[in-house]
């Protein structure tokens, strides 16, 4: 994808409150027993913020692949396996689903088994288990916490930046520290930034919507061609077009025309992005884990499905 698919201003979108969050994460880590980091199951690599990874040290951690109901099941399974090979637990959930926190709690208890045993031996059975909940903006942390705590304790919205300060939330024998979403200070590549924009972690006002939508269609054309064909009624010939050609074809099929019969690309782009974010293109994942021989950190790439 060309680097022009994302407005250059958004590449380094890192408001002051995010810098403050990184400092507060580092300050609060000694107070918690483990870290639960939420990732978007559609883009696990792009939502795996290295700024946070570098801070955790040896603190037990669990990765939660949230919004898994919107992601490709087969690729999600690959990601879970990859995290386990890295020595970390990983579960896939839909935080909006009732009881979604249950598998997370079970994995936390398994990871902290030694701590729980020591507490029992010291007669500290009633001690609260403290968990730090982290992630990028708009990954669903507040919804996840509210589900776990059994009520609307944390503010939620379908846009980034709603949680601006950390807050402790009681959840039975647990205390959850909800940290504001924080992005990377600098992105390793343009695709990472684009994928974050696609799920709404970067505000839409910073984007060139048409370029992002064209890029998304180009990215989906090979692995998910049948989905595009079904949703937008595209022909086989149209599926071979580049991103801009696909966006124009979508606009024509939807009758989004302006004077002179030209396609209203802005309307078409908004429709494509809205339908992707709502899951109307089916369950798709934009990134696959590295192959075993590659090792190292996860990175963005086209799905291998």
C-alpha positions in Angstrom: 0.0 0.0 0.0 1.3 3.5 -0.8 2.3 5.6 2.1 -0.2 8.2 0.8 -3.1 6.1 2.1 -2.8 7.8 5.4 -2.7 11.5 6.0 0.8 12.3 7.3 -0.5 14.2 10.4 -2.0 11.0 11.8 1.3 9.0 11.7 2.5 10.8 14.8 -0.8 11.3 16.5 0.3 11.1 20.1 -1.6 13.6 22.4 -0.2 14.8 25.6 -2.5 12.6 27.7 -0.9 9.5 26.1 2.6 10.5 27.2 1.2 10.9 30.7 -0.5 7.5 30.5 2.9 5.8 29.7 4.4 7.5 32.8 1.4 6.4 34.9 1.6 2.8 33.7 5.2 2.7 34.8 4.4 4.2 38.2 1.4 1.9 38.8 3.0 -1.4 37.7 4.4 -2.2 41.1 0.9 -2.0 42.6 -0.6 -4.7 40.4 -0.2 -8.5 40.3 -0.6 -8.9 36.5 -1.3 -7.0 33.3 -4.3 -7.8 31.0 -3.7 -6.2 27.6 -6.5 -6.0 25.1 -5.8 -6.3 21.4 -8.1 -6.0 18.5 -8.4 -9.5 17.0 -8.5 -8.0 13.5 -5.1 -6.3 13.9 -3.2 -8.0 16.8 0.2 -6.8 15.5 -0.8 -3.1 15.1 -2.5 -3.1 18.5 0.5 -4.7 20.3 1.9 -1.4 21.4 5.7 -1.8 21.9 5.8 1.2 24.3 3.8 -0.9 26.7 5.6 -4.2 26.1 8.9 -2.6 27.1 7.5 -1.5 30.5 6.0 -4.8 31.7 9.3 -6.6 32.4 8.7 -9.9 34.2 5.2 -8.9 35.3 2.7 -11.7 34.4 0.6 -10.7 31.4 -2.4 -12.0 29.5 -3.3 -10.9 25.9 -7.0 -10.6 25.2 -8.0 -10.7 21.5 -11.1 -8.7 21.7 -13.8 -8.2 19.1 -13.1 -11.7 17.9 -16.6 -11.9 16.6 -15.5 -9.6 13.8 -12.2 -11.5 13.1 -11.4 -14.5 11.0 -11.6 -17.5 13.4 -8.7 -19.4 11.7 -6.3 -16.5 11.9 -7.3 -15.8 15.5 -6.4 -19.4 16.3 -3.0 -18.8 14.7 -2.5 -15.7 16.8 -3.3 -17.5 20.0 -0.8 -20.2 19.2 1.8 -17.6 18.4 1.4 -15.8 21.8 1.7 -19.1 23.6 5.0 -19.8 21.7 6.2 -16.4 23.1 5.4 -17.6 26.6 2.3 -15.6 27.1 -1.4 -16.6 27.6 -4.0 -15.4 25.0 -7.7 -15.7 24.9 -10.2 -14.5 22.2 -13.4 -12.8 23.3 -16.2 -10.5 22.4 -16.3 -8.1 25.4 -19.9 -7.1 24.6 -21.1 -10.7 25.2 -22.3 -11.5 28.7 -19.8 -13.4 30.7 -17.0 -12.7 28.2 -14.5 -12.1 31.1 -14.8 -15.7 32.4 -12.0 -17.2 30.3 -9.8 -14.2 31.1 -10.3 -14.7 34.8 -9.5 -18.4 34.5 -6.3 -17.7 32.7 -5.3 -14.9 35.2 -5.9 -17.3 38.1 -3.7 -19.9 36.3 -0.9 -17.4 35.7 -1.0 -16.2 39.3 -1.3 -19.7 40.9 1.9 -19.4 42.8 0.9 -15.9 44.2 -2.5 -17.3 45.2 -0.8 -20.2 47.0 1.6 -18.0 48.9 -1.3 -15.8 50.0 -3.2 -18.8 51.3 -0.2 -20.0 53.2 0.1 -16.6 54.8 -3.6 -16.5 55.7 -4.3 -13.7 53.1 -7.2 -15.4 51.2 -9.2 -12.2 51.3 -6.5 -10.1 49.6 -7.7 -8.6 46.3 -6.0 -9.5 43.1 -5.0 -6.3 41.3 -5.0 -6.3 37.5 -3.9 -3.4 35.2 -6.1 -3.3 32.0 -4.2 -1.7 29.1 -4.5 -1.4 25.3 -4.8 1.1 22.4 -7.7 3.5 22.1 -11.0 2.1 21.0 -10.0 -1.5 21.6 -12.9 -2.1 24.1 -11.3 -1.9 27.5 -14.1 0.0 29.2 -16.7 -2.4 27.8 -14.6 -5.4 29.0 -14.3 -3.9 32.5 -18.0 -3.1 32.7 -18.7 -6.7 31.7 -16.4 -8.0 34.4 -17.5 -5.6 37.1 -21.2 -6.2 36.4 -22.3 -2.7 35.6 -21.4 0.5 33.8 -18.4 1.5 35.9 -16.2 2.8 33.1 -17.2 5.3 30.4 -17.6 3.8 26.9 -17.9 5.2 23.4 -17.3 4.0 19.8 -14.4 6.4 19.4 -10.8 6.8 20.8 -9.8 8.9 23.8 -12.9 8.6 26.1 -10.9 7.3 29.1 -8.5 10.1 30.0 -7.4 9.1 33.5 -6.8 5.8 35.3 -9.5 4.5 37.7 -9.7 1.6 40.1 -12.9 -0.5 39.7 -14.0 -3.2 42.1 -15.0 -6.6 40.6 -15.5 -9.1 43.5 -12.1 -10.5 44.5 -10.4 -8.4 41.9 -9.5 -4.7 41.5 -9.2 -3.6 37.9 -7.1 -0.6 37.1 -8.5 0.9 33.9 -5.7 2.8 32.0 -6.4 5.2 29.1 -5.7 3.9 25.7 -2.3 4.7 24.4 -0.8 4.5 20.9 2.7 4.0 19.6 4.9 7.1 19.7 6.2 6.2 16.2 4.9 3.5 13.9 7.3 1.1 12.4 5.6 1.2 9.0 2.7 2.8 7.2 0.5 -0.3 7.3 0.5 -0.3 11.1 -0.9 3.2 11.1 -3.4 2.4 8.4 -4.7 -0.6 10.2 -5.1 1.4 13.4 -7.1 4.0 11.5 -9.3 1.3 10.0 -10.5 0.2 13.4 -11.0 3.7 14.7 -8.0 4.0 17.0 -6.9 7.1 15.2 -9.7 9.8 14.9 -11.4 9.9 11.5 -10.8 13.7 11.3 -7.1 13.0 10.8 -7.7 10.7 7.8 -8.0 10.9 4.1 -11.1 8.7 4.1 -11.0 7.9 0.4 -7.4 6.8 0.4 -8.0 4.6 3.5 -11.0 3.0 2.0 -9.2 2.3 -1.3 -6.4 0.8 0.7 -8.7 -1.4 2.7 -10.4 -2.8 -0.5 -7.0 -3.5 -2.0 -5.9 -5.3 1.1 -9.0 -7.5 1.2 -9.2 -8.2 -2.5 -7.0 -11.3 -2.5 -7.8 -13.2 0.7 -11.5 -12.2 0.9 -12.6 -11.7 -2.7 -15.8 -13.6 -2.3 -16.8 -11.4 0.6 -16.3 -8.2 -1.4 -18.1 -9.7 -4.4 -21.1 -10.7 -2.3 -21.4 -7.5 -0.3 -20.9 -5.0 -3.1 -22.2 -7.1 -6.1 -18.9 -6.8 -8.0 -18.0 -8.7 -11.1 -14.9 -11.0 -11.5 -13.3 -8.3 -13.7 -13.9 -5.6 -11.1 -12.3 -7.8 -8.4 -9.0 -7.5 -10.3 -9.0 -3.7 -10.1 -6.6 -1.8 -7.8 -8.0 -0.1 -4.6 -9.2 3.0 -6.3 -10.8 1.0 -9.1 -12.6 -1.1 -6.5 -13.8 2.0 -4.6 -15.2 3.5 -7.8 -16.9 0.2 -8.6 -18.5 0.1 -5.2 -19.8 3.6 -5.7 -21.3 2.8 -9.1 -23.0 -0.3 -7.7 -24.5 1.7 -4.9 -25.7 4.5 -7.2 -23.5 7.0 -5.4 -23.2 9.5 -8.3 -22.7 13.2 -8.5 -23.3 15.6 -11.4 -21.9 14.4 -14.7 -22.3 10.8 -13.7 -19.1 10.6 -11.7 -18.8 8.5 -8.6 -19.0 10.3 -5.2 -15.9 8.6 -3.8 -16.3 10.2 -0.4 -19.7 8.7 0.1 -18.4 5.3 -1.2 -15.4 5.5 1.1 -17.6 6.2 4.2 -19.9 3.3 3.3 -16.9 0.9 2.9 -15.3 1.9 6.2 -18.6 1.9 8.2 -19.5 -1.6 6.9 -16.0 -2.9 7.7 -16.1 -1.6 11.2 -19.6 -3.0 11.7 -18.6 -6.4 10.5 -20.8 -6.3 7.5 -18.0 -7.5 5.3 -17.9 -10.7 7.3 -15.2 -11.9 9.7 -11.9 -10.7 8.4 -8.4 -10.3 9.9 -5.9 -7.9 8.4 -2.7 -9.3 10.0 -1.2 -12.8 10.5 1.4 -13.8 13.0 5.0 -14.3 11.9 5.9 -17.7 10.7 7.9 -19.7 13.2 11.2 -19.3 11.3 10.8 -15.6 11.3 10.7 -15.3 15.1 10.8 -11.9 16.8 7.9 -9.5 17.2 4.5 -9.7 15.5 4.2 -7.6 12.4 1.5 -6.5 10.0 1.0 -8.4 6.8 -1.9 -9.7 4.7 -3.8 -12.7 6.0 -2.5 -16.0 4.9 -6.0 -17.5 4.4 
